[in-house]
Short mmCIF file of C-alpha atoms in Angstrom, two decimals:
data_model
loop_
_atom_site.label_atom_id
_atom_site.label_comp_id
_atom_site.label_asym_id
_atom_site.label_seq_id
_atom_site.Cartn_x
_atom_site.Cartn_y
_atom_site.Cartn_z
CA MET A 1 -28.56 -9.00 -4.70
CA ARG A 2 -28.48 -9.90 -1.03
CA THR A 3 -27.34 -13.06 0.71
CA THR A 4 -28.84 -14.44 3.90
CA ALA A 5 -26.77 -14.62 7.07
CA PHE A 6 -25.18 -18.03 7.55
CA THR A 7 -22.75 -20.15 9.54
CA LYS A 8 -20.49 -22.92 8.26
CA THR A 9 -19.07 -25.52 10.63
CA TYR A 10 -16.44 -28.20 9.98
CA ASN A 11 -15.84 -30.93 12.59
CA LYS A 12 -17.78 -28.97 15.21
CA ARG A 13 -15.64 -25.87 14.59
CA VAL A 14 -17.23 -22.73 13.18
CA VAL A 15 -15.06 -21.65 10.26
CA LEU A 16 -17.31 -18.96 8.85
CA SER A 17 -20.12 -16.87 10.30
CA LEU A 18 -21.35 -13.99 8.16
CA PRO A 19 -24.23 -11.50 8.26
CA GLU A 20 -26.40 -10.59 5.29
CA LEU A 21 -24.26 -9.21 2.48
CA GLU A 22 -25.12 -6.91 -0.40
CA LEU A 23 -23.47 -7.89 -3.71
CA PRO A 24 -24.23 -5.05 -6.14
CA THR A 25 -24.77 -5.89 -9.80
CA GLY A 26 -22.44 -4.38 -12.36
CA ARG A 27 -19.76 -4.14 -9.68
CA ILE A 28 -16.75 -6.20 -8.61
CA THR A 29 -16.58 -7.14 -4.94
CA ALA A 30 -13.15 -8.35 -3.82
CA VAL A 31 -12.97 -10.67 -0.82
CA ILE A 32 -9.62 -10.40 0.95
CA GLY A 33 -8.06 -11.59 4.18
CA PRO A 34 -5.26 -13.78 5.57
CA ASN A 35 -4.90 -17.45 4.72
CA GLY A 36 -7.47 -19.42 6.69
CA SER A 37 -9.85 -16.49 7.01
CA GLY A 38 -12.62 -18.33 5.14
CA LYS A 39 -12.42 -16.78 1.66
CA SER A 40 -12.65 -19.99 -0.36
CA THR A 41 -15.26 -21.46 1.98
CA PHE A 42 -17.34 -18.34 1.43
CA ALA A 43 -17.01 -18.77 -2.35
CA LYS A 44 -18.13 -22.42 -2.15
CA VAL A 45 -21.15 -21.69 0.06
CA LEU A 46 -22.11 -18.71 -2.10
CA ALA A 47 -21.89 -20.90 -5.21
CA GLY A 48 -23.90 -23.69 -3.61
CA ILE A 49 -21.00 -26.14 -3.87
CA GLU A 50 -21.23 -26.51 -0.10
CA ARG A 51 -24.21 -25.90 2.16
CA ALA A 52 -24.44 -23.64 5.17
CA ASP A 53 -25.16 -25.30 8.50
CA ASP A 54 -28.93 -24.90 8.07
CA LYS A 55 -28.67 -26.61 4.62
CA LYS A 56 -30.42 -23.68 2.95
CA PRO A 57 -28.94 -21.78 -0.02
CA ILE A 58 -27.84 -18.28 0.91
CA LEU A 59 -29.08 -16.97 -2.44
CA SER A 60 -32.13 -17.94 -4.46
CA GLY A 61 -33.46 -17.22 -7.92
CA VAL A 62 -30.11 -16.27 -9.46
CA SER A 63 -27.86 -18.01 -11.97
CA VAL A 64 -24.37 -18.58 -10.61
CA GLY A 65 -21.04 -19.18 -12.35
CA TYR A 66 -18.20 -20.46 -10.19
CA LEU A 67 -14.51 -20.78 -11.08
CA ALA A 68 -12.64 -22.82 -8.50
CA GLN A 69 -9.15 -21.94 -7.33
CA LYS A 70 -7.64 -24.96 -9.09
CA SER A 71 -8.33 -24.81 -12.83
CA PHE A 72 -8.80 -28.06 -14.70
CA PRO A 73 -8.85 -29.07 -18.39
CA PHE A 74 -11.02 -31.73 -19.99
CA ARG A 75 -9.33 -34.24 -22.32
CA MET A 76 -9.92 -32.27 -25.50
CA SER A 77 -8.55 -29.22 -27.29
CA THR A 78 -8.32 -25.82 -25.67
CA GLU A 79 -11.11 -24.48 -27.89
CA LYS A 80 -13.41 -27.44 -27.21
CA ASN A 81 -12.79 -26.99 -23.48
CA ILE A 82 -14.02 -23.43 -23.73
CA LEU A 83 -17.01 -24.39 -25.86
CA GLN A 84 -18.22 -26.74 -23.12
CA ASN A 85 -19.79 -23.71 -21.46
CA GLY A 86 -21.45 -22.25 -24.53
CA ASN A 87 -21.56 -23.20 -28.21
CA ASP A 88 -20.43 -19.87 -29.64
CA PRO A 89 -17.15 -20.29 -31.58
CA ALA A 90 -16.91 -16.57 -32.34
CA ARG A 91 -17.14 -15.69 -28.64
CA ALA A 92 -14.58 -18.39 -27.82
CA ARG A 93 -12.13 -16.95 -30.36
CA GLU A 94 -12.72 -13.44 -29.01
CA LEU A 95 -11.92 -14.56 -25.46
CA MET A 96 -8.87 -16.61 -26.48
CA LYS A 97 -7.49 -13.66 -28.43
CA ALA A 98 -8.04 -11.31 -25.48
CA LEU A 99 -5.99 -13.63 -23.24
CA GLY A 100 -3.35 -14.52 -25.81
CA ILE A 101 -4.12 -18.23 -26.20
CA GLU A 102 -5.69 -18.25 -29.66
CA ALA A 103 -2.61 -20.05 -31.04
CA LEU A 104 -3.34 -22.89 -28.59
CA ALA A 105 -6.93 -23.41 -29.75
CA LYS A 106 -6.33 -26.83 -31.34
CA GLN A 107 -3.74 -28.01 -28.82
CA SER A 108 -4.68 -30.60 -26.21
CA ALA A 109 -5.65 -28.70 -23.08
CA LYS A 110 -3.84 -31.33 -21.01
CA LYS A 111 -0.55 -29.97 -22.42
CA LEU A 112 -1.17 -26.39 -21.30
CA SER A 113 1.03 -24.81 -18.64
CA GLY A 114 -0.49 -23.71 -15.33
CA GLY A 115 -0.91 -20.13 -16.50
CA GLU A 116 -2.37 -21.20 -19.85
CA THR A 117 -4.82 -23.52 -18.10
CA ALA A 118 -5.92 -20.65 -15.86
CA ARG A 119 -6.53 -18.46 -18.90
CA MET A 120 -8.45 -21.25 -20.64
CA ALA A 121 -10.63 -21.74 -17.54
CA LEU A 122 -11.38 -18.03 -17.33
CA CYS A 123 -12.38 -18.00 -21.01
CA ARG A 124 -14.64 -20.99 -20.36
CA ILE A 125 -16.52 -19.43 -17.45
CA LEU A 126 -16.97 -16.16 -19.38
CA MET A 127 -18.71 -17.93 -22.26
CA ARG A 128 -22.03 -17.73 -20.45
CA ARG A 129 -23.92 -14.91 -18.77
CA TYR A 130 -24.63 -15.26 -15.04
CA ASP A 131 -26.39 -13.10 -12.48
CA LEU A 132 -23.53 -13.84 -10.09
CA LEU A 133 -19.98 -14.73 -11.12
CA ILE A 134 -17.61 -16.08 -8.43
CA LEU A 135 -13.90 -16.27 -9.26
CA ASP A 136 -11.59 -17.83 -6.68
CA GLU A 137 -7.99 -16.63 -7.21
CA PRO A 138 -8.37 -16.78 -11.03
CA THR A 139 -4.99 -15.18 -11.85
CA THR A 140 -2.69 -16.84 -9.28
CA ALA A 141 -0.84 -18.92 -11.89
CA MET A 142 -0.57 -16.09 -14.43
CA ASP A 143 2.26 -13.68 -15.20
CA MET A 144 1.66 -9.94 -14.91
CA GLU A 145 0.76 -9.41 -18.58
CA SER A 146 -1.84 -12.19 -18.50
CA THR A 147 -3.12 -11.00 -15.13
CA LEU A 148 -3.76 -7.48 -16.43
CA ALA A 149 -5.47 -8.82 -19.57
CA SER A 150 -7.64 -11.09 -17.40
CA GLU A 151 -8.57 -8.24 -15.09
CA LYS A 152 -9.67 -6.14 -18.06
CA LEU A 153 -11.81 -9.02 -19.31
CA MET A 154 -13.40 -9.47 -15.88
CA GLN A 155 -14.29 -5.78 -15.70
CA GLU A 156 -15.75 -5.80 -19.21
CA ALA A 157 -17.85 -8.90 -18.53
CA CYS A 158 -19.13 -7.55 -15.23
CA ARG A 159 -20.23 -4.24 -16.75
CA ALA A 160 -21.59 -5.64 -20.03
CA GLN A 161 -23.59 -8.41 -18.34
CA ASP A 162 -24.58 -6.31 -15.34
CA CYS A 163 -23.71 -9.22 -13.08
CA ALA A 164 -22.42 -9.22 -9.53
CA LEU A 165 -18.82 -10.39 -9.64
CA VAL A 166 -17.20 -11.74 -6.47
CA LEU A 167 -13.42 -11.98 -6.70
CA ILE A 168 -11.53 -13.97 -4.09
CA THR A 169 -7.97 -12.64 -4.13
CA HIS A 170 -4.81 -12.63 -2.04
CA SER A 171 -3.54 -9.65 -4.05
CA ILE A 172 -4.13 -6.23 -2.50
CA SER A 173 -2.83 -4.67 -5.73
CA GLN A 174 -5.43 -6.53 -7.73
CA ALA A 175 -8.20 -5.40 -5.41
CA ARG A 176 -6.99 -1.81 -5.79
CA ARG A 177 -6.94 -2.07 -9.58
CA ILE A 178 -10.36 -3.52 -10.30
CA ALA A 179 -12.58 -3.87 -7.22
CA ASP A 180 -15.44 -1.46 -6.59
CA ARG A 181 -16.09 -2.87 -3.13
CA VAL A 182 -14.05 -4.87 -0.64
CA ILE A 183 -15.05 -7.41 2.00
CA VAL A 184 -12.38 -8.22 4.60
CA LEU A 185 -12.54 -11.57 6.40
CA HIS A 186 -10.58 -12.50 9.51
CA GLN A 187 -10.84 -15.83 11.32
CA GLY A 188 -14.14 -16.60 9.66
CA ALA A 189 -15.80 -13.27 10.42
CA LEU A 190 -16.49 -10.15 8.40
CA ILE A 191 -14.49 -7.35 10.00
CA GLU A 192 -14.81 -4.60 7.40
CA GLN A 193 -16.53 -3.84 4.10
CA GLY A 194 -17.15 -0.87 1.87
CA ASP A 195 -15.84 1.14 -1.05
CA SER A 196 -12.50 -0.36 -2.10
CA ALA A 197 -10.56 2.90 -2.20
CA GLU A 198 -11.78 3.83 1.27
CA VAL A 199 -11.22 0.44 2.92
CA LEU A 200 -7.79 -0.08 1.35
CA SER A 201 -6.51 3.42 2.09
CA GLU A 202 -8.20 4.15 5.43
CA PRO A 203 -9.14 0.87 7.12
CA LYS A 204 -11.03 1.21 10.38
CA ARG A 205 -10.17 -2.12 12.00
CA GLU A 206 -6.74 -2.90 13.43
CA GLN A 207 -6.77 -6.41 11.91
CA THR A 208 -7.33 -4.89 8.47
CA LYS A 209 -4.47 -2.43 8.98
CA ARG A 210 -2.09 -5.21 10.00
CA PHE A 211 -3.13 -7.34 7.03
CA LEU A 212 -2.61 -4.51 4.56
CA ASP A 213 0.73 -3.57 6.12
CA PHE A 214 1.93 -7.19 5.93
CA TYR A 215 1.00 -7.49 2.26
CA GLY A 216 2.74 -4.25 1.36
CA GLN A 217 0.15 -1.54 1.40
#
């Protein structure tokens, strides 16, 4: 699928200006860049949570699932939280088991830790099939074991559902592990994109090189 070019302005300041982008189905596209580069703003505009300056959606005719950076629980059990996005108890149990929270199924979701809440939220968004799945820093609150399990689940869902998955991440290691393509943002502009192995090992732009060096390439 292809987005339209768009600009996003806050308080008369352009914070994001991007060309048309190709988001291939059945593939994970990681969006990386320094803090303040526009990653989360891109996710919100792509999801339709916020509008571009011309007020037009940058995608049309596709179903979109969006997981915000800050996970939240409803005032009900962990299992019921997950079932809010699809009434399939067997699928919910499968997802909870994959992320190690099946023992918390009947517990109030309000009592979950930050990492447990993040895993619950990921289970919830994966209950339904979407043409485009946007995950904004979904594993930030997780430990390494949970992160790796979550990454495996993301890959499986992307391939099985043949959806385009956009992963906003601050982790270069995560992008290396699971991304097929990488988009690099810097000061609200796209400075580099392409095959993840190529971009992350042989970046062409100096800003990309400095970013990767700083984050421990």
